[in-house]
Amino acid sequence: MGGKYKEKLEKEHIKKNRISKKSKISRSCLSYVISFFRFIYDIIVSFIFDYIYKNTPPKILPPVEDQLVLDSCITIVNKIKNREVTCRHIVECFIKRIKQVNLILNAVVDTRFDKALSEADEYDKLIELADTEDKMNLIFDGKPLFGVPFTSKESTGANGMAWTFGLLSRTGIKCNEDAEVVKSLKTAGAILLGVTNVPELNLWCETRNKVYGQTNNPFNTNYSAGGSSGGEACIVSACGSPLGLGTDIGGSARIPAFNCGIFGHKLTTGLINTKGMTFRKGTEKHTMVSAGPLTRYAEDLIPTIKALIGPEKSLELKIGQEVELSSLKYYYVDEPNDKRVSPISDELKIALELVLNSITSITELPPLKVKLSSIRYSYSLWRYWMTKEEGTDFATALGNNQKRVSVWLEVPKFIVGSSNHTLAAILKLIDMELPKVNSTWANAETEKLSNEISTLLGDDGVLFFPSSPTTVKRHYEPFLHPYNFSYWAIFNVLKLPVTQVPLGLNKDGLPLGIQVVAGKNQDRLCIAIAKYLQQTFGGWKPPFTKITN
């Protein structure tokens, strides 16, 4: 009897194994089929946009007329301190540059040039009165950005500046106080020049709205500047501003930083006060949004971060403290395997390989390839956590918090051309009507991934992660690749610090890059690697001829 029972169990076990193997084979075949159709789809989309833009020559940016606009923030501060240049002259140079390039780029949408010059004059008077070294040091104490011009997103409140968020219903609205992050930079001595373009309500990876229009990429005006900090990254790369203030809830600072070939850092979530960022009050208990600097040079990330988070947090997080790169642990992901997202292009794979080879030369252990299983759910997890953002119901925000915009009314209006909203906003409304992400599943997967990556990185680990499946896309092309932004968005879900690092240009003159990720509150590790990669690969490349004389 026992022998027959044992034989029966063995047969059932063999049967289950056969079913399991068949299931694995089926899943594998399905995966290959999906990948094949994805490959064909991407080729067709690329072909269509090649055809659309084949007879549209890009507009070329004029060369800079004054070498000063090529300087880093740190260099500018040192020149002011050494009395080599006045604050007024610096501000004048960047104002002139904005006027030169903005007609081509449409990046800056409101300015305060006269007030900026007046503030520069006030700073110059302080320097004139500083007749001793001690007095001079006192002026610069606590002001790491003394005299440095900067720009900020139009959706981030700045006193006296336009504050529409790209909504037609808010046209003409001005902000009556500075957002906390703007206030922090001003306290650090920076001088606001103006505010820059954003997509409608910030929720799209291109910068376009019905108030100000579309922002163009400085490297090729047929291409997207990215979003939502697209105007910001664009004007910084074009040398209209040495420093940009970006915000980031789904890659909003890092996407345009990648597209425009500059550095963009997303601070560990929770380090800054969100008051003044669109409708936010700064009292939200749970949010994915953060902020951070957009700069042409890695060295400018540290003083800006210090200004944003304050001296106490800077000391606690050891911002600016030397990092021994050879002692860090390095990891990388080369293919996140989200089937909704385009595969990583060969040129970005090569860029990653070059980074890994360079890191291998400075450390005993080479970077270790890792597979983070839940990464393939990046978009679904981000979509779920967006529904948990406090006080930011998209349909209500789209109605300027005065009414809830109905997708059933807005889609027909859009079709006949009478909608006041962009296609990106309409698609977001449609997305809100689709089946919700299961909360139990999303919470479990988020916790699993968070624990996995926290254990992996600890306080001495760095992860290299693809910035994007491909280099920057042409205008409107991202609508046909709506999930590609999730390579950035997953780190908003995880609330980790990330630096977007430029790695030069491809054969078509478009920026390459990589994301550098660290554990929570380990922002300094990201920045240390960014500085090293800048030294190795050259960092930002100007999207114009450098100088006329």
XYZ file of C-alpha atoms in Angstrom, residues 99-445:
347
model
C 17.908 87.752 -24.106
C 20.208 86.184 -26.723
C 18.945 82.612 -26.448
C 15.412 82.787 -25.108
C 13.750 83.632 -28.422
C 15.116 80.313 -29.690
C 14.560 78.200 -26.586
C 11.469 79.703 -24.915
C 12.817 78.699 -21.504
C 12.424 81.824 -19.317
C 8.781 82.957 -19.056
C 8.907 85.822 -16.538
C 11.793 88.018 -15.402
C 12.786 90.435 -12.649
C 15.886 91.898 -14.270
C 15.584 95.370 -12.728
C 15.169 93.961 -9.220
C 18.052 91.562 -9.780
C 20.310 94.471 -10.777
C 19.212 96.454 -7.708
C 20.036 93.517 -5.454
C 23.407 93.170 -7.179
C 24.085 96.866 -6.512
C 23.279 96.362 -2.815
C 25.774 93.513 -2.653
C 28.399 95.632 -4.410
C 27.915 98.389 -1.801
C 28.581 95.874 0.980
C 31.818 94.850 -0.700
C 32.886 98.489 -1.169
C 32.473 99.070 2.566
C 34.491 95.973 3.471
C 37.886 97.581 3.973
C 39.400 94.644 5.845
C 39.630 90.917 5.225
C 37.592 90.198 8.358
C 34.749 92.399 7.149
C 34.853 90.721 3.754
C 34.729 87.260 5.336
C 31.789 88.373 7.466
C 29.847 89.368 4.343
C 30.356 85.961 2.756
C 29.808 83.978 5.974
C 26.739 81.785 5.540
C 26.311 82.932 1.940
C 27.954 80.260 -0.256
C 26.122 81.634 -3.314
C 26.849 85.341 -2.759
C 26.083 87.232 -5.964
C 25.294 84.113 -8.016
C 22.320 84.588 -10.367
C 19.781 81.757 -10.492
C 16.471 80.814 -12.068
C 13.604 78.704 -10.766
C 10.566 76.842 -12.110
C 7.472 78.953 -12.708
C 5.488 76.443 -10.632
C 7.700 77.079 -7.595
C 6.529 80.295 -5.978
C 8.724 83.386 -6.247
C 7.564 86.747 -4.919
C 6.224 88.950 -7.717
C 6.710 86.290 -10.380
C 4.197 84.497 -12.610
C 2.716 81.441 -10.905
C 0.405 79.725 -13.391
C 1.754 76.134 -13.370
C 0.995 76.231 -17.113
C -2.766 76.485 -16.488
C -4.717 78.876 -18.705
C -7.117 79.478 -15.818
C -4.229 80.947 -13.787
C -2.965 83.288 -16.501
C -1.839 86.571 -14.946
C -1.546 85.206 -11.399
C 1.558 86.352 -9.535
C 2.966 84.789 -6.388
C 3.100 87.010 -3.297
C 5.816 85.140 -1.401
C 8.840 82.957 -2.033
C 8.630 79.190 -1.778
C 10.852 77.884 1.005
C 13.449 76.563 -1.439
C 13.605 79.909 -3.273
C 13.911 81.692 0.059
C 16.800 79.385 1.015
C 18.810 80.261 -2.091
C 18.187 83.975 -1.629
C 19.318 83.702 2.000
C 22.490 82.052 0.716
C 23.184 85.157 -1.391
C 21.822 84.030 -4.769
C 19.989 86.541 -6.979
C 16.831 85.440 -8.796
C 16.700 86.440 -12.471
C 13.371 84.930 -13.442
C 11.226 81.823 -13.665
C 11.163 79.109 -16.310
C 8.692 77.074 -18.298
C 7.020 73.847 -17.103
C 4.492 71.360 -18.500
C 0.909 71.809 -17.363
C 0.853 71.106 -13.598
C 4.364 69.629 -13.945
C 3.117 66.142 -14.801
C 4.752 65.334 -18.109
C 8.262 64.564 -19.365
C 8.149 67.397 -21.940
C 7.823 71.116 -21.271
C 4.813 72.492 -23.081
C 1.639 74.297 -22.001
C -1.061 76.590 -23.373
C 0.122 79.656 -21.470
C 3.711 79.894 -22.716
C 4.095 77.239 -25.400
C 6.930 74.771 -25.884
C 10.530 74.823 -24.664
C 13.226 73.568 -27.056
C 16.344 71.542 -26.380
C 19.518 73.675 -26.536
C 21.476 70.958 -28.386
C 18.853 70.557 -31.096
C 15.663 72.588 -31.107
C 13.751 69.725 -32.780
C 14.139 67.762 -29.558
C 12.461 67.936 -26.161
C 14.078 69.749 -23.233
C 12.403 67.259 -20.885
C 10.105 67.991 -17.997
C 8.954 69.139 -15.707
C 12.011 71.323 -14.997
C 12.569 71.635 -18.751
C 12.867 75.396 -18.980
C 15.211 75.341 -16.019
C 17.644 72.741 -17.372
C 17.482 74.328 -20.803
C 18.510 77.837 -19.726
C 21.281 76.515 -17.461
C 22.782 74.430 -20.277
C 22.560 77.417 -22.644
C 24.458 79.578 -20.092
C 21.546 81.903 -19.411
C 21.815 80.967 -15.746
C 24.645 79.338 -13.777
C 22.229 77.686 -11.356
C 18.734 76.250 -11.642
C 16.324 75.174 -8.939
C 14.437 72.049 -9.920
C 11.781 69.925 -8.241
C 11.345 66.193 -8.717
C 8.366 63.876 -8.181
C 8.876 61.456 -11.067
C 12.191 62.485 -12.583
C 11.172 66.132 -13.034
C 14.694 67.458 -12.405
C 16.710 64.497 -13.688
C 14.887 63.987 -17.004
C 15.625 67.520 -18.277
C 19.119 67.368 -16.783
C 19.738 64.273 -18.914
C 18.113 65.768 -22.011
C 20.076 69.027 -21.691
C 23.421 67.474 -20.706
C 23.849 68.938 -17.206
C 23.964 67.743 -13.597
C 20.711 67.339 -11.707
C 20.454 66.175 -8.119
C 17.321 64.920 -6.383
C 17.789 65.300 -2.651
C 16.773 62.519 -0.291
C 13.017 62.978 0.100
C 12.108 64.850 3.268
C 15.188 67.082 3.487
C 13.458 70.208 2.191
C 10.237 72.064 2.932
C 7.779 71.739 0.012
C 5.828 74.901 0.794
C 5.274 76.962 -2.340
C 5.719 74.133 -4.838
C 2.458 74.517 -6.805
C -0.383 74.053 -4.281
C 1.748 72.444 -1.561
C 1.640 73.869 1.959
C 4.733 72.145 3.335
C 2.644 70.255 5.879
C 2.263 67.050 3.869
C 3.137 63.974 5.917
C 3.804 61.691 2.966
C 5.142 62.777 -0.415
C 7.529 61.654 -3.136
C 8.418 65.189 -4.167
C 11.836 66.644 -3.490
C 13.997 69.404 -4.918
C 17.569 69.968 -5.936
C 20.057 71.931 -8.010
C 20.549 71.910 -11.767
C 24.109 72.930 -12.653
C 26.670 72.689 -15.411
C 29.412 71.722 -12.963
C 29.465 69.041 -10.286
C 31.341 71.337 -7.889
C 28.277 73.595 -7.652
C 26.034 70.865 -6.259
C 27.522 71.002 -2.757
C 27.132 74.747 -1.987
C 23.608 74.715 -3.416
C 22.586 71.679 -1.368
C 24.040 73.309 1.744
C 21.926 76.378 1.001
C 18.782 74.298 0.501
C 18.979 72.118 3.599
C 20.757 74.499 5.999
C 23.939 74.217 8.084
C 22.633 71.748 10.681
C 21.444 69.140 8.187
C 24.531 69.712 6.041
C 26.730 68.926 9.023
C 24.627 65.916 9.975
C 24.758 64.498 6.429
C 28.445 65.392 6.028
C 27.730 67.376 2.861
C 31.038 68.436 1.359
C 33.081 66.037 3.446
C 35.710 64.136 1.446
C 34.656 60.664 0.268
C 37.197 57.883 -0.256
C 35.943 56.485 -3.551
C 38.082 53.358 -3.419
C 36.363 52.248 -0.216
C 32.822 52.377 -1.589
C 30.827 49.392 -2.824
C 29.586 49.672 -6.378
C 26.596 48.043 -8.046
C 24.809 48.447 -11.352
C 21.618 47.544 -13.194
C 21.957 47.297 -16.961
C 18.409 46.270 -17.934
C 15.426 46.876 -15.618
C 13.277 44.484 -17.724
C 10.038 46.438 -17.634
C 8.319 45.231 -20.813
C 6.373 48.475 -21.151
C 9.626 50.410 -21.422
C 11.937 50.542 -24.438
C 15.105 48.416 -24.159
C 18.352 50.198 -23.354
C 20.016 51.468 -26.531
C 23.501 50.300 -27.466
C 25.023 53.765 -27.024
C 23.742 54.057 -23.443
C 24.908 50.511 -22.683
C 28.371 51.519 -23.911
C 28.249 54.650 -21.749
C 27.456 52.475 -18.722
C 30.300 50.102 -19.582
C 32.744 53.004 -19.794
C 31.633 54.193 -16.355
C 32.039 50.695 -14.898
C 35.495 50.310 -16.435
C 36.549 53.640 -14.996
C 35.259 52.756 -11.520
C 37.030 49.383 -11.699
C 40.322 51.228 -12.081
C 39.953 52.995 -8.713
C 38.567 50.239 -6.514
C 39.685 46.763 -5.511
C 36.332 45.102 -6.222
C 34.702 45.752 -9.610
C 31.081 46.946 -9.676
C 28.647 44.081 -9.121
C 25.687 43.532 -11.427
C 22.438 43.193 -9.471
C 18.884 42.210 -10.311
C 16.192 43.980 -8.346
C 13.089 41.981 -9.173
C 10.497 44.642 -8.348
C 12.216 47.236 -10.562
C 10.167 45.839 -13.451
C 7.081 47.254 -11.714
C 8.492 50.791 -11.620
C 5.619 52.512 -13.397
C 2.871 50.663 -11.509
C 4.461 51.460 -8.151
C 4.926 55.131 -9.027
C 1.345 55.324 -10.315
C 0.068 53.864 -7.054
C 2.048 56.217 -4.819
C 0.956 59.241 -6.851
C -2.576 58.513 -5.639
C -1.286 58.878 -2.065
C 0.068 62.400 -2.546
C -1.781 64.645 -0.096
C -3.940 67.438 -1.489
C -2.902 66.879 -5.088
C -5.913 65.305 -6.810
C -5.005 65.953 -10.425
C -8.525 66.588 -11.759
C -9.163 69.181 -9.036
C -5.737 70.784 -9.417
C -6.357 71.010 -13.175
C -9.420 73.072 -12.306
C -7.250 75.402 -10.198
C -8.718 73.834 -7.040
C -12.024 75.537 -7.855
C -13.662 72.723 -9.820
C -12.941 69.125 -10.768
C -12.213 68.725 -14.482
C -14.231 65.859 -15.992
C -12.449 63.536 -18.398
C -15.804 62.766 -20.077
C -16.308 66.426 -20.936
C -12.681 67.269 -21.649
C -11.863 64.501 -24.157
C -14.592 65.559 -26.651
C -13.544 69.192 -26.237
C -9.935 68.224 -26.937
C -10.936 66.294 -30.064
C -12.690 69.354 -31.535
C -9.880 71.688 -30.442
C -11.718 73.607 -27.735
C -10.007 72.259 -24.625
C -7.966 74.583 -22.424
C -5.662 71.693 -21.509
C -2.737 69.906 -23.147
C -2.718 66.346 -24.457
C -0.514 65.320 -21.523
C -3.133 66.549 -19.054
C -5.938 64.790 -20.942
C -4.014 61.513 -20.898
C -3.475 61.868 -17.164
C -7.234 62.319 -16.702
C -7.811 59.154 -18.731
C -5.221 57.308 -16.666
C -7.161 58.207 -13.525
C -10.180 56.324 -14.906
C -8.224 53.130 -15.534
C -8.252 50.283 -12.976
C -6.406 51.208 -9.796
C -3.218 49.482 -8.700
C -3.893 46.936 -5.948
C -2.827 48.625 -2.711
C -1.849 45.429 -0.872
C 0.368 44.364 -3.742
C 1.882 47.837 -4.218
C 2.709 48.261 -0.537
C 4.278 44.801 -0.377
C 6.378 45.287 -3.524
